[in-house]
Short mmCIF file of C-alpha atoms in Angstrom, two decimals:
data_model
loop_
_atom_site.label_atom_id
_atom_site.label_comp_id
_atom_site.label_asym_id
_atom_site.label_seq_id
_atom_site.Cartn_x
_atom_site.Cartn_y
_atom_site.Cartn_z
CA UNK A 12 71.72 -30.20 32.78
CA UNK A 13 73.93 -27.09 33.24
CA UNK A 14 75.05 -25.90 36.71
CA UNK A 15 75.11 -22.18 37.85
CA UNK A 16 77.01 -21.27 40.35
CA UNK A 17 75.58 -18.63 42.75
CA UNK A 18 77.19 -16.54 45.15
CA UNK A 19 74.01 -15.98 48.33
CA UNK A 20 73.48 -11.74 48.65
CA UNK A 21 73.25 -10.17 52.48
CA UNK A 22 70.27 -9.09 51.78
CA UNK A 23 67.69 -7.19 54.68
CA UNK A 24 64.77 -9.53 55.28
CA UNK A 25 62.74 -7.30 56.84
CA UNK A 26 62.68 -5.34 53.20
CA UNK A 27 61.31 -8.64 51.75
CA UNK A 28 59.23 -10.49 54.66
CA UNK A 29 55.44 -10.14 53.32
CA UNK A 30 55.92 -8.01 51.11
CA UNK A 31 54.89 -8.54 47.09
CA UNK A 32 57.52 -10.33 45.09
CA UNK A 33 58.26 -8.32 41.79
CA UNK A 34 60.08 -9.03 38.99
CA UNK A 35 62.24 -6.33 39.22
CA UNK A 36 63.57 -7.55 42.49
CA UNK A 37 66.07 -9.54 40.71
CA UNK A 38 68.21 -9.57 37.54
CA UNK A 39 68.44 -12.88 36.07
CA UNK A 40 65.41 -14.77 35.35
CA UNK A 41 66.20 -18.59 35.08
CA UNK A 42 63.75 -20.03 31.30
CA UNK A 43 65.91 -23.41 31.65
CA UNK A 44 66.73 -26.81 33.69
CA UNK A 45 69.36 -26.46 35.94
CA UNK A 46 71.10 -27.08 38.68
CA UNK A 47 71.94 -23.98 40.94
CA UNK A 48 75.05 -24.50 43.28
CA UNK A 49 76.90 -22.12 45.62
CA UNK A 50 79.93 -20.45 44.39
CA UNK A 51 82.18 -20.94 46.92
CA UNK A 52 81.07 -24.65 48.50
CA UNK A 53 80.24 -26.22 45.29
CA UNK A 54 76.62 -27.29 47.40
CA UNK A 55 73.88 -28.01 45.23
CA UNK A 56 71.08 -25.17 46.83
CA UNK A 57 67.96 -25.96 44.44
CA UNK A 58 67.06 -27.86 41.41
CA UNK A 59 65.27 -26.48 38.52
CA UNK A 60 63.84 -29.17 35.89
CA UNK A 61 61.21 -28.85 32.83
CA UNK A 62 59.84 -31.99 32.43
CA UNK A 63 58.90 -33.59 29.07
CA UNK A 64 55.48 -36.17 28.86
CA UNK A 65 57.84 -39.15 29.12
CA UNK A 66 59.12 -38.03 32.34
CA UNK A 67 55.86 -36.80 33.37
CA UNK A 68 52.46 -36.96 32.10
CA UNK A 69 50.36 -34.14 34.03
CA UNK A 70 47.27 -34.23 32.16
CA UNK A 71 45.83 -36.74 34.83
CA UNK A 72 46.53 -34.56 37.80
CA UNK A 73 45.70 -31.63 36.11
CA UNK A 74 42.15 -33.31 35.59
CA UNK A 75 41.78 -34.13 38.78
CA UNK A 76 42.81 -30.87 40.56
CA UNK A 77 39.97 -28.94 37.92
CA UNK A 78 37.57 -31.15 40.28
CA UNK A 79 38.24 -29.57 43.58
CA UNK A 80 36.84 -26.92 45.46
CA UNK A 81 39.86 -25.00 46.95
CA UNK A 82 39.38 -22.92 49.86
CA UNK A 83 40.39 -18.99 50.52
CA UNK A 84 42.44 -17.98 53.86
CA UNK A 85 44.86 -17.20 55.71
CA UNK A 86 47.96 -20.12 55.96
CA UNK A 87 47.83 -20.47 59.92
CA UNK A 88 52.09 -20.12 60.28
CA UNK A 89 52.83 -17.35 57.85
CA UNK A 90 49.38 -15.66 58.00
CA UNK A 91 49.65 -15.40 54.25
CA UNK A 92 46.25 -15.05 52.38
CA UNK A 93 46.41 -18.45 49.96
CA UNK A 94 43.47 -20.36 47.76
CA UNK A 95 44.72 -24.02 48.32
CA UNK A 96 43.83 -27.27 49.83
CA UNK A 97 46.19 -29.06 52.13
CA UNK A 98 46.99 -33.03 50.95
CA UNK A 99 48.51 -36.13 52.60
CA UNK A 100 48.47 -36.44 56.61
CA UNK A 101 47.75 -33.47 59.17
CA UNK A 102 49.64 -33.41 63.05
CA UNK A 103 47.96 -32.39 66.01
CA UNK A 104 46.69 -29.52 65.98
CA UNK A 105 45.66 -29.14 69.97
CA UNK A 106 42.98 -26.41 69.96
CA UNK A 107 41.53 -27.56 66.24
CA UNK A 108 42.05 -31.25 66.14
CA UNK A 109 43.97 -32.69 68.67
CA UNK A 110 45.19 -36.06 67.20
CA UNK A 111 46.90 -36.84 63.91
CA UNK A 112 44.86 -37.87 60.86
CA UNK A 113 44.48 -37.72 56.87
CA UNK A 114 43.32 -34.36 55.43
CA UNK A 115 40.39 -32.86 54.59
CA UNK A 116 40.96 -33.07 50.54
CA UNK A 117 41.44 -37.14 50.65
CA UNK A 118 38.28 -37.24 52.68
CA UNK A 119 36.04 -34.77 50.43
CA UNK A 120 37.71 -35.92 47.26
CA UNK A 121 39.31 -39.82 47.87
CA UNK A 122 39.59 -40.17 43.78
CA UNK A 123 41.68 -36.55 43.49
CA UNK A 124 43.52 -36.85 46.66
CA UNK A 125 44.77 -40.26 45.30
CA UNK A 126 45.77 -38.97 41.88
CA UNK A 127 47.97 -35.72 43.77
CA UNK A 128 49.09 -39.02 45.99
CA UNK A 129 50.20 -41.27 43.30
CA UNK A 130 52.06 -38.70 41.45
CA UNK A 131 54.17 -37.94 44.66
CA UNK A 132 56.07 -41.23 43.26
CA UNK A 133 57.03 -39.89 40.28
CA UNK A 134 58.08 -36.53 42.10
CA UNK A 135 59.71 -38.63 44.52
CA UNK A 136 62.09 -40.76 41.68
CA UNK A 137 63.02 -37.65 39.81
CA UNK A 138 64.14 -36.18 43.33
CA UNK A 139 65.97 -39.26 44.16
CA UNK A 140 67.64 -38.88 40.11
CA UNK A 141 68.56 -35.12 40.47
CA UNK A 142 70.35 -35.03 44.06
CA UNK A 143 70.73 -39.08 44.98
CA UNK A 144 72.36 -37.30 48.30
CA UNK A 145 69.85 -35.14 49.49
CA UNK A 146 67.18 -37.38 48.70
CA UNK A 147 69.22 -40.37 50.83
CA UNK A 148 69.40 -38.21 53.74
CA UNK A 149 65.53 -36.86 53.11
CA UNK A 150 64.77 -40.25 53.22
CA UNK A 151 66.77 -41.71 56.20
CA UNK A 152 65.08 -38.74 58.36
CA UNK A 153 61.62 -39.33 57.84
CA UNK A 154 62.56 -42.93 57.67
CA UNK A 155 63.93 -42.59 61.17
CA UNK A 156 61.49 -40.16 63.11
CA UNK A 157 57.94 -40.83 60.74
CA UNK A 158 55.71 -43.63 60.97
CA UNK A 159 54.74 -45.38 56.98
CA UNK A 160 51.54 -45.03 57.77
CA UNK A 161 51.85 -41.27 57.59
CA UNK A 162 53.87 -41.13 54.78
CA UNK A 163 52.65 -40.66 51.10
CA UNK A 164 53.28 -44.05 49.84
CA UNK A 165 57.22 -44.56 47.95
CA UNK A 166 57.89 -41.24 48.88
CA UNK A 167 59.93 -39.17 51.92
CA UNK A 168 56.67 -36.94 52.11
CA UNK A 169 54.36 -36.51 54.62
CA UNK A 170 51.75 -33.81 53.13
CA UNK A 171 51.83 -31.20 50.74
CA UNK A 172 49.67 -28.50 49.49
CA UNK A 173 47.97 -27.29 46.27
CA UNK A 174 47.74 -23.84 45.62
CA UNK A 175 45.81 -22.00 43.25
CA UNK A 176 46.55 -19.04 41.62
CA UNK A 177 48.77 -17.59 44.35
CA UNK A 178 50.47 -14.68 44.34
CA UNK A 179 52.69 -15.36 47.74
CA UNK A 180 54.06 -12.94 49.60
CA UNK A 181 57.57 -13.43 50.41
CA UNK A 182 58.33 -15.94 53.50
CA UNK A 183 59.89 -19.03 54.45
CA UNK A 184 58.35 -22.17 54.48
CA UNK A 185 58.14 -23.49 58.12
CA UNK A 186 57.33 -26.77 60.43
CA UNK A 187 59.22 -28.96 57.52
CA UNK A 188 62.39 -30.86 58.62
CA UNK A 189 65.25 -28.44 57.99
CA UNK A 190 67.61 -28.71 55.04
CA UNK A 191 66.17 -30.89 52.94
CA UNK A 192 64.08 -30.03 49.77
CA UNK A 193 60.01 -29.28 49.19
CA UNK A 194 59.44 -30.56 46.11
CA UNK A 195 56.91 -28.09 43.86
CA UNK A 196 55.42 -29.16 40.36
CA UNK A 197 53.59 -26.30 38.77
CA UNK A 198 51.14 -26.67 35.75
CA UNK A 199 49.73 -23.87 34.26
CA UNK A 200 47.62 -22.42 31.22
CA UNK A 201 47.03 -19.42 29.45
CA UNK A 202 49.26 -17.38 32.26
CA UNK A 203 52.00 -15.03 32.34
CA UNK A 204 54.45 -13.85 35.00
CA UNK A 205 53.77 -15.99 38.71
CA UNK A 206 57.91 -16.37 38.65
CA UNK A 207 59.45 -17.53 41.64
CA UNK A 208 61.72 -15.04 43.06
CA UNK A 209 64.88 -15.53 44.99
CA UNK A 210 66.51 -12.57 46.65
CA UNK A 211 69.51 -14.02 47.65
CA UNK A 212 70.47 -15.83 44.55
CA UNK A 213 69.09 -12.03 42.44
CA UNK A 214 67.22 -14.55 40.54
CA UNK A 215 63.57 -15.23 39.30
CA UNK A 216 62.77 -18.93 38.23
CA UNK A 217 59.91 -19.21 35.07
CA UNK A 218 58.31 -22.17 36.60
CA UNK A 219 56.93 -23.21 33.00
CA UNK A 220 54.18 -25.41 32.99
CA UNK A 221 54.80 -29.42 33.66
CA UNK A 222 57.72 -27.89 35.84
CA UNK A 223 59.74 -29.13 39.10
CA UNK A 224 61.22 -26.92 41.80
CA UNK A 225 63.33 -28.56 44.29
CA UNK A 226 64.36 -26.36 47.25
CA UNK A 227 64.94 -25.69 51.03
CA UNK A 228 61.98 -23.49 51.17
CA UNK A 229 62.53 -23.53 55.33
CA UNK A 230 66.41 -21.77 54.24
CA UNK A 231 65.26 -19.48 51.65
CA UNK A 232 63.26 -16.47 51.24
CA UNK A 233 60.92 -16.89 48.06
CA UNK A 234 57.74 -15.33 46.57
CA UNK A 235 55.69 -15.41 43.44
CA UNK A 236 55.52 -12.22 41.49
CA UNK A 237 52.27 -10.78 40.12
CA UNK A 238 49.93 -14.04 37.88
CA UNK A 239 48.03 -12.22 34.99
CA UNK A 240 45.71 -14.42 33.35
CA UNK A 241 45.69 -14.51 29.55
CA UNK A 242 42.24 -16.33 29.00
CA UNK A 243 38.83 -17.21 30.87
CA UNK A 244 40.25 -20.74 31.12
CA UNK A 245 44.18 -19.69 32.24
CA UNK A 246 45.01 -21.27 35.70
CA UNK A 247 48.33 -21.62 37.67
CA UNK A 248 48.64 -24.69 40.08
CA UNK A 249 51.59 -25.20 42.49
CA UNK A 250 51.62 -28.77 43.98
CA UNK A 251 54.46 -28.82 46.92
CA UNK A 252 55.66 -32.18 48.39
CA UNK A 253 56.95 -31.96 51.88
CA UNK A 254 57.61 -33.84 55.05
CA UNK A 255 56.28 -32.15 58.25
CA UNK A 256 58.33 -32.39 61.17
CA UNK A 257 54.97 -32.72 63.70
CA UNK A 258 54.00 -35.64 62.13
CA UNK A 259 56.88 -37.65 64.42
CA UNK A 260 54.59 -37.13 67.43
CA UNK A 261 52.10 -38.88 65.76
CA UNK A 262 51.41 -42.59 66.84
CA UNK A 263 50.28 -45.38 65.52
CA UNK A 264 46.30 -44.30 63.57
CA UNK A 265 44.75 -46.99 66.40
CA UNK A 266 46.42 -45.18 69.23
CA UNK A 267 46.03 -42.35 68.18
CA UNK A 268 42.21 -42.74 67.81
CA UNK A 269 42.61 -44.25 72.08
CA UNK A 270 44.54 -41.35 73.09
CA UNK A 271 42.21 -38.46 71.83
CA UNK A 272 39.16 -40.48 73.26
CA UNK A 273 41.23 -40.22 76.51
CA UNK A 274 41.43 -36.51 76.05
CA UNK A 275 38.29 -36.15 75.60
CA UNK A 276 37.39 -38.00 78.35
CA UNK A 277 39.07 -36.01 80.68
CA UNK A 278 38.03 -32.75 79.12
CA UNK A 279 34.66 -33.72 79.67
CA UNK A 280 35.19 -34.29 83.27
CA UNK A 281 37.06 -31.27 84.27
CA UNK A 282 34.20 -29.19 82.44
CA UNK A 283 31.69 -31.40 84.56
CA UNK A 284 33.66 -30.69 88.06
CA UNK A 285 33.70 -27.25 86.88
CA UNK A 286 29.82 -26.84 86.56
CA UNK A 287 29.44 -28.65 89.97
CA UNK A 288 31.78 -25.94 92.06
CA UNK A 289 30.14 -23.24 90.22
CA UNK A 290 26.61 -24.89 91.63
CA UNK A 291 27.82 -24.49 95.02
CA UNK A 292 29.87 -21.39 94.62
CA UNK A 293 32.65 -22.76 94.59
CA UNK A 294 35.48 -20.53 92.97
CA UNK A 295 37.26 -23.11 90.46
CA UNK A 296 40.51 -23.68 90.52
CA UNK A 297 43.05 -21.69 88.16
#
């Protein structure tokens, strides 16, 4: 695999932040693996890497995705509008779900959510091939500060998230442990354009189908430019391994289970004291 070297651009994020990615916002667009490094350190930054069948057979995940409903919003930390479903383990969320848990997509679809699971092992070896470093200190983290049981099984990951045809808006990536990569395997038919663009490097990467993107999406602005679909049946998936840094709050699933029926508990006797001083007009206190 080659290596380019890259020198980073000062570049004005405020220009970029949420904003629409376009393909004329940089000058070299990246159609090959490789292995992008800074010009001055020698540090690998990201890791670009068609895969062949051998290395990666993604007609099974690719069947399994066409099986799930994916839902339209807005991505609660970025506020970006996204068709996706979140996969792996959720943290806390206090005001939502206040206690740490599997997601939504492995209860709604256990067969799918396995298959996106399983093949977080063969994303996971290929990461450990392409940067045995990073991947050794990726690991040792989550090793140190996650619980197994919240980790995709063989892998440094925590969660991820499927997207579906999404044009992103430029951001960062955040609530991931810092300076390590996201892994993100895109399939794709019938589609052109949906590059992933780079301001800093003044580089777009294809992202070819049965493709693998490994990056510090937490230390680099990205977005996708425009996706214009060729055919009826032309789709664009994104699947993007990560490790959340919440989930090292998260206890043991039992424990957990005790300490939110604890919470609730307690909620349910504050609101009960409340109603009672309201009764006798009492003013509650603040």
């Amino acid at each position: 695999m080659k290596t380019i070297l890259v020198e980073r651009k000062q570049i004005d994020l405020e220009k970029y932040k949420h904003r629409t990615a376009l393909e004329t916002d940089y000058s070299t667009l990246l159609t090959e693996s490789a292995i992008i490094a800074d010009k001055n350190t020698g540090e690998i930054l990201c890791i670009y890497k068609e895969l062949d069948d051998e290395e990666l057979d993604y007609k099974p995940i690719l069947g399994a995705l066409n099986n799930v409903e994916f839902y339209t919003g807005k991505r609660s930390h970025s506020g970006l509008l996204s068709t996706s479903r979140v996969f792996g383990y959720s943290p806390r969320l206090t005001l939502r779900r206040d206690y740490c848990t599997s997601t939504s997509f492995a209860r709604d679809y256990p067969e799918e959510h396995a298959v996106v699971c399983n093949y977080g092992e063969k994303i996971a070896n290929i990461y450990h091939e392409s940067d045995p470093e990073m991947y050794k200190k990726h690991a040792e983290i989550t090793g140190e500060k996650v619980l197994g049981e919240y980790k995709i099984p063989k892998t440094p990951f925590t969660s991820g998230i499927v997207n579906k045809d999404n044009q992103l808006k430029y951001h960062f990536d955040t609530g991931n442990f810092k300076e390590v990569y996201s892994a993100m395997l895109v399939l794709k038919r019938d589609i052109a354009g949906g590059h992933l663009s780079i301001p800093e490097f003044d580089m777009g990467i294809e992202l070819k189908n049965n493709s693998l993107f490994m990056f510090d999406g937490q230390g680099l602005l990205h977005g996708v430019t425009p996706i214009f679909k060729k055919t009826a049946r032309a789709v664009r998936y994104s699947i993007v391994y990560y490790s959340m840094r919440q989930m090292w709050n998260c206890l043991p699933i039992t424990d957990e289970l005790i300490r939110i029926r604890k919470k609730k508990a307690e909620r349910e006797t504050k609101r009960l004291e409340r109603l009672k001083q309201q009764e006798q007009g009492i003013k509650p206190e603040l």
